mmCIF file of C-alpha atoms in Angstrom:
data_model
loop_
_atom_site.group_PDB
_atom_site.id
_atom_site.type_symbol
_atom_site.label_atom_id
_atom_site.label_comp_id
_atom_site.label_asym_id
_atom_site.label_seq_id
_atom_site.Cartn_x
_atom_site.Cartn_y
_atom_site.Cartn_z
ATOM 1 C CA MET W 1 2.188 -21.177 -6.324
ATOM 2 C CA VAL W 2 1.647 -17.534 -7.269
ATOM 3 C CA VAL W 3 -1.371 -15.730 -5.810
ATOM 4 C CA CYS W 4 -2.973 -12.276 -6.035
ATOM 5 C CA SER W 5 -3.853 -10.363 -2.911
ATOM 6 C CA GLY W 6 -5.810 -7.158 -3.283
ATOM 7 C CA HIS W 7 -5.320 -3.919 -5.177
ATOM 8 C CA LYS W 8 -2.974 -2.121 -2.783
ATOM 9 C CA ILE W 9 0.740 -2.522 -3.432
ATOM 10 C CA ASP W 10 2.457 -4.549 -0.750
ATOM 11 C CA PHE W 11 6.111 -3.637 -1.297
ATOM 12 C CA LYS W 12 7.316 -6.780 0.461
ATOM 13 C CA ASN W 13 5.192 -9.303 -1.441
ATOM 14 C CA ASN W 14 3.904 -7.777 -4.696
ATOM 15 C CA VAL W 15 6.944 -6.218 -6.360
ATOM 16 C CA TRP W 16 8.591 -7.939 -9.335
ATOM 17 C CA THR W 17 11.639 -6.764 -11.267
ATOM 18 C CA VAL W 18 11.705 -7.100 -15.059
ATOM 19 C CA ILE W 19 14.843 -8.960 -16.103
ATOM 20 C CA GLY W 20 16.171 -10.247 -19.399
ATOM 21 C CA ALA W 21 14.973 -13.595 -20.719
ATOM 22 C CA SER W 22 17.229 -16.578 -20.018
ATOM 23 C CA ASP W 23 20.745 -15.150 -19.884
ATOM 24 C CA GLN W 24 20.081 -11.749 -21.421
ATOM 25 C CA SER W 25 20.771 -8.674 -19.335
ATOM 26 C CA ILE W 26 18.559 -5.670 -18.669
ATOM 27 C CA LYS W 27 20.130 -2.877 -16.643
ATOM 28 C CA GLU W 28 18.175 -0.869 -14.090
ATOM 29 C CA GLY W 29 16.661 2.128 -15.859
ATOM 30 C CA ASP W 30 16.707 0.508 -19.325
ATOM 31 C CA LEU W 31 13.548 0.944 -21.368
ATOM 32 C CA ILE W 32 11.646 -2.328 -21.764
ATOM 33 C CA SER W 33 10.356 -2.869 -25.282
ATOM 34 C CA LEU W 34 6.883 -4.291 -25.669
ATOM 35 C CA ASN W 35 6.571 -7.648 -27.469
ATOM 36 C CA LYS W 36 9.849 -8.647 -25.841
ATOM 37 C CA ILE W 37 10.573 -11.883 -24.033
ATOM 38 C CA ILE W 38 11.379 -11.068 -20.413
ATOM 39 C CA GLY W 39 11.713 -12.686 -17.029
ATOM 40 C CA LEU W 40 10.213 -11.512 -13.740
ATOM 41 C CA LYS W 41 12.168 -11.751 -10.504
ATOM 42 C CA HIS W 42 10.468 -11.325 -7.132
ATOM 43 C CA HIS W 43 12.018 -8.276 -5.486
ATOM 44 C CA GLU W 44 11.953 -9.580 -1.899
ATOM 45 C CA ILE W 45 13.000 -13.234 -2.249
ATOM 46 C CA GLY W 46 14.815 -13.256 -5.605
ATOM 47 C CA TYR W 47 12.851 -16.150 -7.159
ATOM 48 C CA TYR W 48 11.607 -16.130 -10.768
ATOM 49 C CA LEU W 49 8.020 -16.286 -12.067
ATOM 50 C CA HIS W 50 7.822 -19.795 -13.498
ATOM 51 C CA SER W 51 5.439 -22.139 -15.275
ATOM 52 C CA HIS W 52 5.628 -25.449 -17.128
ATOM 53 C CA GLY W 53 3.474 -27.834 -19.116
ATOM 54 C CA THR W 54 0.687 -29.906 -17.632
ATOM 55 C CA SER W 55 1.571 -33.350 -18.932
ATOM 56 C CA ASN W 56 -0.342 -36.221 -17.335
ATOM 57 C CA HIS W 57 -2.405 -33.740 -15.280
ATOM 58 C CA GLU W 58 0.639 -32.824 -13.208
ATOM 59 C CA ASN W 59 1.624 -29.245 -12.438
ATOM 60 C CA VAL W 60 -1.957 -27.943 -12.383
ATOM 61 C CA THR W 61 -3.497 -25.463 -9.974
ATOM 62 C CA PRO W 62 -5.227 -27.036 -6.947
ATOM 63 C CA ILE W 63 -8.759 -25.776 -7.603
ATOM 64 C CA SER W 64 -9.249 -24.773 -11.264
ATOM 65 C CA LYS W 65 -6.836 -27.460 -12.603
ATOM 66 C CA GLN W 66 -5.245 -24.983 -15.020
ATOM 67 C CA GLN W 67 -1.557 -24.629 -15.898
ATOM 68 C CA GLN W 68 0.240 -23.871 -12.642
ATOM 69 C CA VAL W 69 2.334 -20.742 -12.090
ATOM 70 C CA THR W 70 4.957 -20.905 -9.362
ATOM 71 C CA ILE W 71 8.208 -19.293 -8.349
ATOM 72 C CA CYS W 72 11.554 -20.957 -8.876
ATOM 73 C CA SER W 73 15.078 -20.262 -7.639
ATOM 74 C CA ASP W 74 16.731 -21.557 -10.824
ATOM 75 C CA ARG W 75 16.935 -19.472 -13.986
ATOM 76 C CA GLY W 76 15.726 -21.216 -17.154
ATOM 77 C CA ILE W 77 13.457 -21.137 -20.184
ATOM 78 C CA ASP W 78 10.371 -21.943 -18.082
ATOM 79 C CA ASN W 79 10.755 -18.448 -16.597
ATOM 80 C CA ASP W 80 10.391 -16.591 -19.925
ATOM 81 C CA TRP W 81 7.316 -14.476 -20.690
ATOM 82 C CA LEU W 82 6.258 -12.362 -23.672
ATOM 83 C CA ILE W 83 4.972 -8.957 -22.556
ATOM 84 C CA GLN W 84 2.319 -7.210 -24.663
ATOM 85 C CA ARG W 85 0.418 -4.000 -23.958
ATOM 86 C CA TYR W 86 -3.348 -4.411 -24.068
ATOM 87 C CA ASN W 87 -4.739 -2.498 -27.026
ATOM 88 C CA PHE W 88 -8.389 -2.346 -28.131
ATOM 89 C CA THR W 89 -7.571 -1.967 -31.823
ATOM 90 C CA THR W 90 -4.697 -4.368 -32.448
ATOM 91 C CA SER W 91 -3.141 -7.370 -30.787
ATOM 92 C CA TYR W 92 0.359 -6.090 -31.486
ATOM 93 C CA ASP W 93 1.389 -2.788 -29.908
ATOM 94 C CA VAL W 94 4.823 -1.200 -30.168
ATOM 95 C CA GLY W 95 6.841 1.081 -27.938
ATOM 96 C CA HIS W 96 8.120 0.733 -24.416
ATOM 97 C CA LEU W 97 6.598 -0.337 -21.138
ATOM 98 C CA MET W 98 5.223 2.702 -19.310
ATOM 99 C CA ASN W 99 3.727 3.382 -15.914
ATOM 100 C CA GLY W 100 0.016 2.506 -15.877
ATOM 101 C CA ASP W 101 0.206 0.192 -18.910
ATOM 102 C CA ILE W 102 -2.218 -2.706 -18.954
ATOM 103 C CA VAL W 103 -0.341 -5.767 -20.201
ATOM 104 C CA SER W 104 -0.759 -9.462 -20.817
ATOM 105 C CA LEU W 105 2.037 -11.939 -20.175
ATOM 106 C CA TYR W 106 2.340 -15.105 -22.258
ATOM 107 C CA HIS W 107 4.362 -18.114 -21.186
ATOM 108 C CA ILE W 108 6.865 -18.853 -23.950
ATOM 109 C CA ASN W 109 7.805 -22.474 -23.338
ATOM 110 C CA THR W 110 4.208 -23.761 -23.322
ATOM 111 C CA ASN W 111 3.031 -22.004 -26.472
ATOM 112 C CA LYS W 112 1.653 -18.786 -24.975
ATOM 113 C CA PRO W 113 -1.092 -19.448 -22.449
ATOM 114 C CA ALA W 114 -1.614 -16.067 -20.753
ATOM 115 C CA LEU W 115 -0.972 -15.331 -17.072
ATOM 116 C CA TYR W 116 -4.452 -15.440 -15.512
ATOM 117 C CA SER W 117 -5.821 -14.286 -12.156
ATOM 118 C CA ASN W 118 -8.681 -16.651 -11.320
ATOM 119 C CA THR W 119 -11.828 -15.660 -9.518
ATOM 120 C CA VAL W 120 -11.230 -18.870 -7.574
ATOM 121 C CA LEU W 121 -10.266 -18.053 -3.995
ATOM 122 C CA LEU W 122 -7.884 -20.195 -2.027
ATOM 123 C CA GLY W 123 -8.391 -20.966 1.659
ATOM 124 C CA ASP W 124 -6.522 -17.817 2.750
ATOM 125 C CA GLY W 125 -8.690 -15.555 0.546
ATOM 126 C CA SER W 126 -5.989 -14.981 -2.096
ATOM 127 C CA GLN W 127 -6.655 -15.614 -5.779
ATOM 128 C CA GLU W 128 -5.283 -18.596 -7.656
ATOM 129 C CA VAL W 129 -2.966 -17.561 -10.532
ATOM 130 C CA SER W 130 -2.490 -19.801 -13.556
ATOM 131 C CA CYS W 131 -1.762 -19.747 -17.277
ATOM 132 C CA TYR W 132 -5.052 -19.812 -19.122
ATOM 133 C CA GLY W 133 -6.654 -18.251 -22.171
ATOM 134 C CA ASP W 134 -5.525 -16.138 -25.082
ATOM 135 C CA GLY W 135 -4.979 -12.858 -23.218
ATOM 136 C CA SER W 136 -8.304 -11.263 -24.159
ATOM 137 C CA GLU W 137 -10.119 -11.729 -20.835
ATOM 138 C CA LYS W 138 -9.999 -9.136 -18.057
ATOM 139 C CA ASN W 139 -8.350 -11.727 -15.803
ATOM 140 C CA ASN W 140 -5.392 -11.814 -18.236
ATOM 141 C CA LYS W 141 -4.710 -8.090 -17.721
ATOM 142 C CA TRP W 142 -1.999 -6.844 -15.376
ATOM 143 C CA ARG W 143 -1.278 -3.185 -14.540
ATOM 144 C CA ILE W 144 2.309 -1.977 -14.504
ATOM 145 C CA GLU W 145 3.395 0.441 -11.792
ATOM 146 C CA LEU W 146 6.977 1.604 -12.149
ATOM 147 C CA ILE W 147 8.596 2.287 -8.785
ATOM 148 C CA ASN W 148 12.045 3.403 -7.704
#
């Protein structure tokens, strides 16, 4: 399961690398276009941000019972996400991903539920992360910090 833990960057646990969707390649230093399907790979352990459908009430988060987000060692279509910059005036922004951008991520294979940081706290005090909503809520917003 994927969890959130505070606002300070923990370089061991909170860093994800943007990679190409499925078998597409993105080279280090390449500009990342907005409204592009991407993958996210955990920098420390090399697993991919992953989600899947919730058929028969399986694969749901333990507390909120929303679409579960996990990490997975295998590359596949359940690891593909659409990245969009949050924009007050339009739902479709163009350009490239930049430092400080506020973005929403939509899971492609399950018809775009947005990556969501719940206010629900797990036993260790971390936040439950799921796919939920249309991307308009503040809990669907993620800040990009580009690091070298």
